[in-house]
Amino acid sequence: GENVEQHPSTLSVQEGDSAVIKCTYSDSASNYFPWYKQELGKRPQLIIDIRSNVGEKKDQRIAVTLNKTAKHFSLHITETQPEDSAVYFCAWGTGFQKLVFGTGTRLLVSP
Amino acid sequence: SQTIHQWPATLVQPVGSPLSLECTVEGTSNPNLYWYRQAAGRGLQLLFYSVGIGQISSEVPQNLSASRPQDRQFILSSKKLLLSDSGFYLCAWGSPMGEKINNEQFFGPGTRLTVL
């Protein structure tokens, strides 16, 4: 079935620390793994994505890693800042152009 | 560049009343279009998606329906709203299969619906 487990549900860190959010998916045919950031009352914004032929992708302070064998992928945020505070959603997609979303992680970065 | 619009931005409706939410996309042709619902403090639930005019796939049984009368227009409707229909409704678009073969979806600003 279509299922994405996302952990933790909430994460509190101090400014400057790193934050890691992990998602586990069930469908071995999954080939696309995006991460979205949603600030309070706003739309989700795509922040980074990775495809199944790549193990890691980095964009400044944000990185995503993919372990296809274990069927999990993670979002890594380094040197966190208060403006990183938001809800983060992982998702997985297939060639059928559909995304299944995780349950979300509320990240709070304290100054 | 592509732009996606939704209206209204907020809506308060009584139980049993009808609903019509509209989504339009600019700057792309033949997009895949999606309707999601997000309950307060919760994740994103896919309601409907469409790969072309008049083509609608429903993901969950409910009292909502969707229509795509034009290539870049997607409408979410209900004949009689329930209390449980309250939520944040998000429209999204994605590139069609065959063009770049990717799954990025980009969300509209959303409609916040409160059913009383």
PDB file of C-alpha atoms in Angstrom:
ATOM      1  CA  GLY A   1       0.000   0.000   0.000  1.00  0.00           C
ATOM      2  CA  GLU A   2       0.970   3.637  -0.220  1.00  0.00           C
ATOM      3  CA  ASN A   3       2.524   4.705   3.042  1.00  0.00           C
ATOM      4  CA  VAL A   4       5.247   7.070   4.145  1.00  0.00           C
ATOM      5  CA  GLU A   5       6.302   7.072   7.775  1.00  0.00           C
ATOM      6  CA  GLN A   6       7.940  10.287   8.915  1.00  0.00           C
ATOM      7  CA  HIS A   7       9.910  10.828  12.135  1.00  0.00           C
ATOM      8  CA  PRO A   8      10.069  12.663  14.395  1.00  0.00           C
ATOM      9  CA  SER A   9       6.718  14.408  14.517  1.00  0.00           C
ATOM     10  CA  THR A  10       8.275  17.344  16.351  1.00  0.00           C
ATOM     11  CA  LEU A  11      11.893  18.439  16.601  1.00  0.00           C
ATOM     12  CA  SER A  12      13.315  21.249  18.705  1.00  0.00           C
ATOM     13  CA  VAL A  13      16.902  22.398  18.194  1.00  0.00           C
ATOM     14  CA  GLN A  14      19.067  25.338  19.125  1.00  0.00           C
ATOM     15  CA  GLU A  15      20.146  27.763  16.451  1.00  0.00           C
ATOM     16  CA  GLY A  16      23.286  26.463  14.775  1.00  0.00           C
ATOM     17  CA  ASP A  17      22.552  22.816  15.482  1.00  0.00           C
ATOM     18  CA  SER A  18      21.760  20.262  12.797  1.00  0.00           C
ATOM     19  CA  ALA A  19      18.337  18.740  12.235  1.00  0.00           C
ATOM     20  CA  VAL A  20      17.554  15.388  10.641  1.00  0.00           C
ATOM     21  CA  ILE A  21      14.142  14.135   9.556  1.00  0.00           C
ATOM     22  CA  LYS A  22      13.670  10.613   8.293  1.00  0.00           C
ATOM     23  CA  CYS A  23      11.038   8.999   6.110  1.00  0.00           C
ATOM     24  CA  THR A  24      10.428   5.356   5.288  1.00  0.00           C
ATOM     25  CA  TYR A  25       8.433   4.295   2.268  1.00  0.00           C
ATOM     26  CA  SER A  26       6.916   0.974   1.289  1.00  0.00           C
ATOM     27  CA  ASP A  27       6.825   0.849  -2.506  1.00  0.00           C
ATOM     28  CA  SER A  28      10.070  -0.335  -4.072  1.00  0.00           C
ATOM     29  CA  ALA A  29       8.958   1.199  -7.392  1.00  0.00           C
ATOM     30  CA  SER A  30       9.224   4.702  -5.935  1.00  0.00           C
ATOM     31  CA  ASN A  31      11.601   6.836  -7.977  1.00  0.00           C
ATOM     32  CA  TYR A  32      11.173  10.415  -6.796  1.00  0.00           C
ATOM     33  CA  PHE A  33      11.493  11.839  -3.282  1.00  0.00           C
ATOM     34  CA  PRO A  34      10.775  15.525  -2.651  1.00  0.00           C
ATOM     35  CA  TRP A  35      10.784  17.519   0.563  1.00  0.00           C
ATOM     36  CA  TYR A  36       8.408  20.405   1.190  1.00  0.00           C
ATOM     37  CA  LYS A  37       8.539  23.183   3.775  1.00  0.00           C
ATOM     38  CA  GLN A  38       5.289  24.714   4.986  1.00  0.00           C
ATOM     39  CA  GLU A  39       5.236  27.833   7.101  1.00  0.00           C
ATOM     40  CA  LEU A  40       2.194  28.576   9.222  1.00  0.00           C
ATOM     41  CA  GLY A  41      -0.828  29.377   7.077  1.00  0.00           C
ATOM     42  CA  LYS A  42       1.148  29.148   3.839  1.00  0.00           C
ATOM     43  CA  ARG A  43       1.379  26.724   0.966  1.00  0.00           C
ATOM     44  CA  PRO A  44       3.982  23.910   0.978  1.00  0.00           C
ATOM     45  CA  GLN A  45       7.130  24.903  -0.905  1.00  0.00           C
ATOM     46  CA  LEU A  46       9.447  22.417  -2.592  1.00  0.00           C
ATOM     47  CA  ILE A  47      12.902  22.795  -1.044  1.00  0.00           C
ATOM     48  CA  ILE A  48      14.853  19.833  -2.389  1.00  0.00           C
ATOM     49  CA  ASP A  49      14.252  16.530  -4.139  1.00  0.00           C
ATOM     50  CA  ILE A  50      16.154  13.422  -5.116  1.00  0.00           C
ATOM     51  CA  ARG A  51      15.653  10.681  -7.663  1.00  0.00           C
ATOM     52  CA  SER A  52      16.235   6.984  -7.200  1.00  0.00           C
ATOM     53  CA  ASN A  53      19.407   6.928  -9.283  1.00  0.00           C
ATOM     54  CA  VAL A  54      21.169   9.280  -6.844  1.00  0.00           C
ATOM     55  CA  GLY A  55      22.218   8.593  -3.247  1.00  0.00           C
ATOM     56  CA  GLU A  56      22.709  12.153  -2.012  1.00  0.00           C
ATOM     57  CA  LYS A  57      21.957  15.694  -3.076  1.00  0.00           C
ATOM     58  CA  LYS A  58      22.998  18.916  -1.416  1.00  0.00           C
ATOM     59  CA  ASP A  59      21.882  22.513  -1.732  1.00  0.00           C
ATOM     60  CA  GLN A  60      23.698  24.897   0.606  1.00  0.00           C
ATOM     61  CA  ARG A  61      22.577  24.002   4.161  1.00  0.00           C
ATOM     62  CA  ILE A  62      20.094  21.387   3.030  1.00  0.00           C
ATOM     63  CA  ALA A  63      20.849  17.845   1.940  1.00  0.00           C
ATOM     64  CA  VAL A  64      18.818  14.740   1.222  1.00  0.00           C
ATOM     65  CA  THR A  65      20.098  11.166   1.353  1.00  0.00           C
ATOM     66  CA  LEU A  66      18.411   8.095  -0.069  1.00  0.00           C
ATOM     67  CA  ASN A  67      18.892   4.467   0.921  1.00  0.00           C
ATOM     68  CA  LYS A  68      16.947   2.393  -1.580  1.00  0.00           C
ATOM     69  CA  THR A  69      17.830  -0.908   0.053  1.00  0.00           C
ATOM     70  CA  ALA A  70      16.373   0.152   3.367  1.00  0.00           C
ATOM     71  CA  LYS A  71      13.644   2.239   1.670  1.00  0.00           C
ATOM     72  CA  HIS A  72      14.291   5.372   3.618  1.00  0.00           C
ATOM     73  CA  PHE A  73      15.384   8.913   2.855  1.00  0.00           C
ATOM     74  CA  SER A  74      16.356  11.758   5.114  1.00  0.00           C
ATOM     75  CA  LEU A  75      16.467  15.541   5.152  1.00  0.00           C
ATOM     76  CA  HIS A  76      19.502  17.140   6.776  1.00  0.00           C
ATOM     77  CA  ILE A  77      19.587  20.807   7.705  1.00  0.00           C
ATOM     78  CA  THR A  78      22.893  22.154   9.007  1.00  0.00           C
ATOM     79  CA  GLU A  79      23.534  25.407  10.879  1.00  0.00           C
ATOM     80  CA  THR A  80      19.832  25.811  11.566  1.00  0.00           C
ATOM     81  CA  GLN A  81      18.357  29.293  11.786  1.00  0.00           C
ATOM     82  CA  PRO A  82      15.082  30.508  13.343  1.00  0.00           C
ATOM     83  CA  GLU A  83      13.640  30.991   9.845  1.00  0.00           C
ATOM     84  CA  ASP A  84      14.000  27.246   9.296  1.00  0.00           C
ATOM     85  CA  SER A  85      11.154  26.781  11.774  1.00  0.00           C
ATOM     86  CA  ALA A  86       8.229  25.242   9.864  1.00  0.00           C
ATOM     87  CA  VAL A  87       6.527  21.949   9.151  1.00  0.00           C
ATOM     88  CA  TYR A  88       8.464  19.710   6.781  1.00  0.00           C
ATOM     89  CA  PHE A  89       6.813  17.038   4.656  1.00  0.00           C
ATOM     90  CA  CYS A  90       8.501  14.224   2.808  1.00  0.00           C
ATOM     91  CA  ALA A  91       6.806  12.571  -0.133  1.00  0.00           C
ATOM     92  CA  TRP A  92       7.399   9.869  -2.654  1.00  0.00           C
ATOM     93  CA  GLY A  93       6.235   9.681  -6.200  1.00  0.00           C
ATOM     94  CA  THR A  94       6.035   7.298  -9.069  1.00  0.00           C
ATOM     95  CA  GLY A  95       5.911   7.604 -12.824  1.00  0.00           C
ATOM     96  CA  PHE A  96       2.168   7.992 -12.509  1.00  0.00           C
ATOM     97  CA  GLN A  97       2.692  11.591 -11.429  1.00  0.00           C
ATOM     98  CA  LYS A  98       1.220  11.136  -7.972  1.00  0.00           C
ATOM     99  CA  LEU A  99       2.796  12.009  -4.658  1.00  0.00           C
ATOM    100  CA  VAL A 100       2.112  10.409  -1.298  1.00  0.00           C
ATOM    101  CA  PHE A 101       3.004  12.671   1.630  1.00  0.00           C
ATOM    102  CA  GLY A 102       4.395  11.898   5.044  1.00  0.00           C
ATOM    103  CA  THR A 103       2.673  13.027   8.208  1.00  0.00           C
ATOM    104  CA  GLY A 104       4.948  16.039   8.689  1.00  0.00           C
ATOM    105  CA  THR A 105       7.605  17.153  11.169  1.00  0.00           C
ATOM    106  CA  ARG A 106       7.273  20.378  13.093  1.00  0.00           C
ATOM    107  CA  LEU A 107      10.749  21.885  13.413  1.00  0.00           C
ATOM    108  CA  LEU A 108      11.348  24.603  15.967  1.00  0.00           C
ATOM    109  CA  VAL A 109      14.687  26.392  15.956  1.00  0.00           C
ATOM    110  CA  SER A 110      15.290  28.435  19.082  1.00  0.00           C
ATOM    111  CA  PRO A 111      17.643  31.422  18.983  1.00  0.00           C
TER     112      PRO A 111
ATOM    113  CA  SER B   1       7.128  31.405 -15.532  1.00  0.00           C
ATOM    114  CA  GLN B   2       4.276  29.344 -14.187  1.00  0.00           C
ATOM    115  CA  THR B   3       1.722  30.756 -11.771  1.00  0.00           C
ATOM    116  CA  ILE B   4      -1.108  29.050  -9.979  1.00  0.00           C
ATOM    117  CA  HIS B   5      -4.128  30.868  -8.576  1.00  0.00           C
ATOM    118  CA  GLN B   6      -6.840  29.784  -6.181  1.00  0.00           C
ATOM    119  CA  TRP B   7      -9.958  31.523  -5.016  1.00  0.00           C
ATOM    120  CA  PRO B   8     -11.472  32.353  -2.760  1.00  0.00           C
ATOM    121  CA  ALA B   9      -8.684  32.607  -0.200  1.00  0.00           C
ATOM    122  CA  THR B  10     -11.043  32.029   2.716  1.00  0.00           C
ATOM    123  CA  LEU B  11     -14.605  30.816   2.915  1.00  0.00           C
ATOM    124  CA  VAL B  12     -17.110  30.253   5.705  1.00  0.00           C
ATOM    125  CA  GLN B  13     -20.099  28.141   4.741  1.00  0.00           C
ATOM    126  CA  PRO B  14     -23.030  26.581   6.638  1.00  0.00           C
ATOM    127  CA  VAL B  15     -23.506  22.839   6.747  1.00  0.00           C
ATOM    128  CA  GLY B  16     -25.550  21.653   3.793  1.00  0.00           C
ATOM    129  CA  SER B  17     -24.589  24.509   1.501  1.00  0.00           C
ATOM    130  CA  PRO B  18     -22.881  23.995  -1.880  1.00  0.00           C
ATOM    131  CA  LEU B  19     -19.224  24.617  -2.593  1.00  0.00           C
ATOM    132  CA  SER B  20     -17.193  25.678  -5.582  1.00  0.00           C
ATOM    133  CA  LEU B  21     -13.441  26.300  -5.396  1.00  0.00           C
ATOM    134  CA  GLU B  22     -11.490  27.294  -8.438  1.00  0.00           C
ATOM    135  CA  CYS B  23      -7.888  26.822  -9.459  1.00  0.00           C
ATOM    136  CA  THR B  24      -6.189  28.150 -12.586  1.00  0.00           C
ATOM    137  CA  VAL B  25      -2.658  27.769 -13.881  1.00  0.00           C
ATOM    138  CA  GLU B  26      -0.724  30.109 -16.147  1.00  0.00           C
ATOM    139  CA  GLY B  27       2.449  29.621 -18.119  1.00  0.00           C
ATOM    140  CA  THR B  28       2.159  25.920 -18.916  1.00  0.00           C
ATOM    141  CA  SER B  29       0.119  23.674 -21.162  1.00  0.00           C
ATOM    142  CA  ASN B  30      -1.528  20.359 -20.374  1.00  0.00           C
ATOM    143  CA  PRO B  31      -0.423  20.282 -16.736  1.00  0.00           C
ATOM    144  CA  ASN B  32      -1.363  17.559 -14.316  1.00  0.00           C
ATOM    145  CA  LEU B  33      -3.648  19.124 -11.740  1.00  0.00           C
ATOM    146  CA  TYR B  34      -4.321  18.041  -8.158  1.00  0.00           C
ATOM    147  CA  TRP B  35      -6.635  18.848  -5.278  1.00  0.00           C
ATOM    148  CA  TYR B  36      -5.402  18.208  -1.740  1.00  0.00           C
ATOM    149  CA  ARG B  37      -7.040  18.785   1.623  1.00  0.00           C
ATOM    150  CA  GLN B  38      -5.133  19.540   4.786  1.00  0.00           C
ATOM    151  CA  ALA B  39      -6.981  19.356   8.088  1.00  0.00           C
ATOM    152  CA  ALA B  40      -5.733  21.644  10.864  1.00  0.00           C
ATOM    153  CA  GLY B  41      -2.276  20.523  11.997  1.00  0.00           C
ATOM    154  CA  ARG B  42      -2.328  17.511   9.736  1.00  0.00           C
ATOM    155  CA  GLY B  43      -0.758  16.201   6.544  1.00  0.00           C
ATOM    156  CA  LEU B  44      -1.816  16.448   2.920  1.00  0.00           C
ATOM    157  CA  GLN B  45      -4.540  14.187   1.606  1.00  0.00           C
ATOM    158  CA  LEU B  46      -4.848  13.808  -2.166  1.00  0.00           C
ATOM    159  CA  LEU B  47      -8.497  14.168  -3.198  1.00  0.00           C
ATOM    160  CA  PHE B  48      -8.462  14.284  -6.990  1.00  0.00           C
ATOM    161  CA  TYR B  49      -6.019  14.507  -9.843  1.00  0.00           C
ATOM    162  CA  SER B  50      -6.403  15.143 -13.549  1.00  0.00           C
ATOM    163  CA  VAL B  51      -4.098  14.467 -16.480  1.00  0.00           C
ATOM    164  CA  GLY B  52      -6.269  16.272 -19.034  1.00  0.00           C
ATOM    165  CA  ILE B  53      -9.538  18.026 -19.830  1.00  0.00           C
ATOM    166  CA  GLY B  54     -12.483  16.017 -18.540  1.00  0.00           C
ATOM    167  CA  GLN B  55     -10.223  13.368 -16.960  1.00  0.00           C
ATOM    168  CA  ILE B  56     -10.664  13.097 -13.207  1.00  0.00           C
ATOM    169  CA  SER B  57      -9.367  10.435 -10.840  1.00  0.00           C
ATOM    170  CA  SER B  58     -10.775  10.275  -7.338  1.00  0.00           C
ATOM    171  CA  GLU B  59      -8.558   9.118  -4.501  1.00  0.00           C
ATOM    172  CA  VAL B  60     -10.989   8.927  -1.614  1.00  0.00           C
ATOM    173  CA  PRO B  61     -14.757   8.424  -1.377  1.00  0.00           C
ATOM    174  CA  GLN B  62     -16.440  11.592  -0.206  1.00  0.00           C
ATOM    175  CA  ASN B  63     -19.128  14.110  -0.965  1.00  0.00           C
ATOM    176  CA  LEU B  64     -16.774  16.207  -3.060  1.00  0.00           C
ATOM    177  CA  SER B  65     -16.332  16.169  -6.828  1.00  0.00           C
ATOM    178  CA  ALA B  66     -13.892  17.746  -9.265  1.00  0.00           C
ATOM    179  CA  SER B  67     -14.087  18.922 -12.827  1.00  0.00           C
ATOM    180  CA  ARG B  68     -11.635  20.176 -15.418  1.00  0.00           C
ATOM    181  CA  PRO B  69     -13.593  22.142 -18.016  1.00  0.00           C
ATOM    182  CA  GLN B  70     -10.482  23.737 -19.523  1.00  0.00           C
ATOM    183  CA  ASP B  71      -6.849  22.757 -19.816  1.00  0.00           C
ATOM    184  CA  ARG B  72      -5.682  25.049 -17.025  1.00  0.00           C
ATOM    185  CA  GLN B  73      -8.788  25.174 -14.852  1.00  0.00           C
ATOM    186  CA  PHE B  74      -9.612  22.773 -12.040  1.00  0.00           C
ATOM    187  CA  ILE B  75     -12.754  23.065  -9.919  1.00  0.00           C
ATOM    188  CA  LEU B  76     -13.629  21.396  -6.634  1.00  0.00           C
ATOM    189  CA  SER B  77     -17.322  21.168  -5.784  1.00  0.00           C
ATOM    190  CA  SER B  78     -19.800  19.852  -3.312  1.00  0.00           C
ATOM    191  CA  LYS B  79     -23.598  19.812  -3.349  1.00  0.00           C
ATOM    192  CA  LYS B  80     -23.901  19.694   0.451  1.00  0.00           C
ATOM    193  CA  LEU B  81     -21.049  20.498   2.795  1.00  0.00           C
ATOM    194  CA  LEU B  82     -20.370  18.542   5.976  1.00  0.00           C
ATOM    195  CA  LEU B  83     -18.621  19.773   9.109  1.00  0.00           C
ATOM    196  CA  SER B  84     -15.780  17.382   8.302  1.00  0.00           C
ATOM    197  CA  ASP B  85     -15.149  19.219   5.019  1.00  0.00           C
ATOM    198  CA  SER B  86     -13.475  22.055   6.894  1.00  0.00           C
ATOM    199  CA  GLY B  87      -9.805  22.410   6.053  1.00  0.00           C
ATOM    200  CA  PHE B  88      -7.160  24.003   3.898  1.00  0.00           C
ATOM    201  CA  TYR B  89      -7.692  23.105   0.248  1.00  0.00           C
ATOM    202  CA  LEU B  90      -4.639  23.195  -1.933  1.00  0.00           C
ATOM    203  CA  CYS B  91      -4.483  22.962  -5.692  1.00  0.00           C
ATOM    204  CA  ALA B  92      -1.212  21.868  -7.290  1.00  0.00           C
ATOM    205  CA  TRP B  93       0.149  21.442 -10.776  1.00  0.00           C
ATOM    206  CA  GLY B  94       2.847  19.216 -12.183  1.00  0.00           C
ATOM    207  CA  SER B  95       4.536  18.726 -15.514  1.00  0.00           C
ATOM    208  CA  PRO B  96       2.824  16.116 -17.680  1.00  0.00           C
ATOM    209  CA  MET B  97       4.438  12.759 -18.239  1.00  0.00           C
ATOM    210  CA  GLY B  98       6.733  12.697 -21.227  1.00  0.00           C
ATOM    211  CA  GLU B  99       7.968  16.234 -20.686  1.00  0.00           C
ATOM    212  CA  LYS B 100      11.077  15.973 -18.537  1.00  0.00           C
ATOM    213  CA  ILE B 101       9.603  12.965 -16.723  1.00  0.00           C
ATOM    214  CA  ASN B 102       9.502  14.400 -13.272  1.00  0.00           C
ATOM    215  CA  ASN B 103       7.081  14.567 -10.420  1.00  0.00           C
ATOM    216  CA  GLU B 104       7.563  18.031  -8.981  1.00  0.00           C
ATOM    217  CA  GLN B 105       4.306  19.496  -7.829  1.00  0.00           C
ATOM    218  CA  PHE B 106       3.819  23.170  -7.115  1.00  0.00           C
ATOM    219  CA  PHE B 107       1.085  24.357  -4.840  1.00  0.00           C
ATOM    220  CA  GLY B 108      -1.326  27.245  -5.086  1.00  0.00           C
ATOM    221  CA  PRO B 109      -1.933  29.632  -2.158  1.00  0.00           C
ATOM    222  CA  GLY B 110      -4.839  27.542  -0.881  1.00  0.00           C
ATOM    223  CA  THR B 111      -8.422  28.139   0.251  1.00  0.00           C
ATOM    224  CA  ARG B 112      -9.202  27.958   3.936  1.00  0.00           C
ATOM    225  CA  LEU B 113     -12.728  26.547   4.294  1.00  0.00           C
ATOM    226  CA  THR B 114     -14.678  26.600   7.535  1.00  0.00           C
ATOM    227  CA  VAL B 115     -17.985  24.763   7.650  1.00  0.00           C
ATOM    228  CA  LEU B 116     -20.224  25.798  10.548  1.00  0.00           C
TER     229      LEU B 116
END
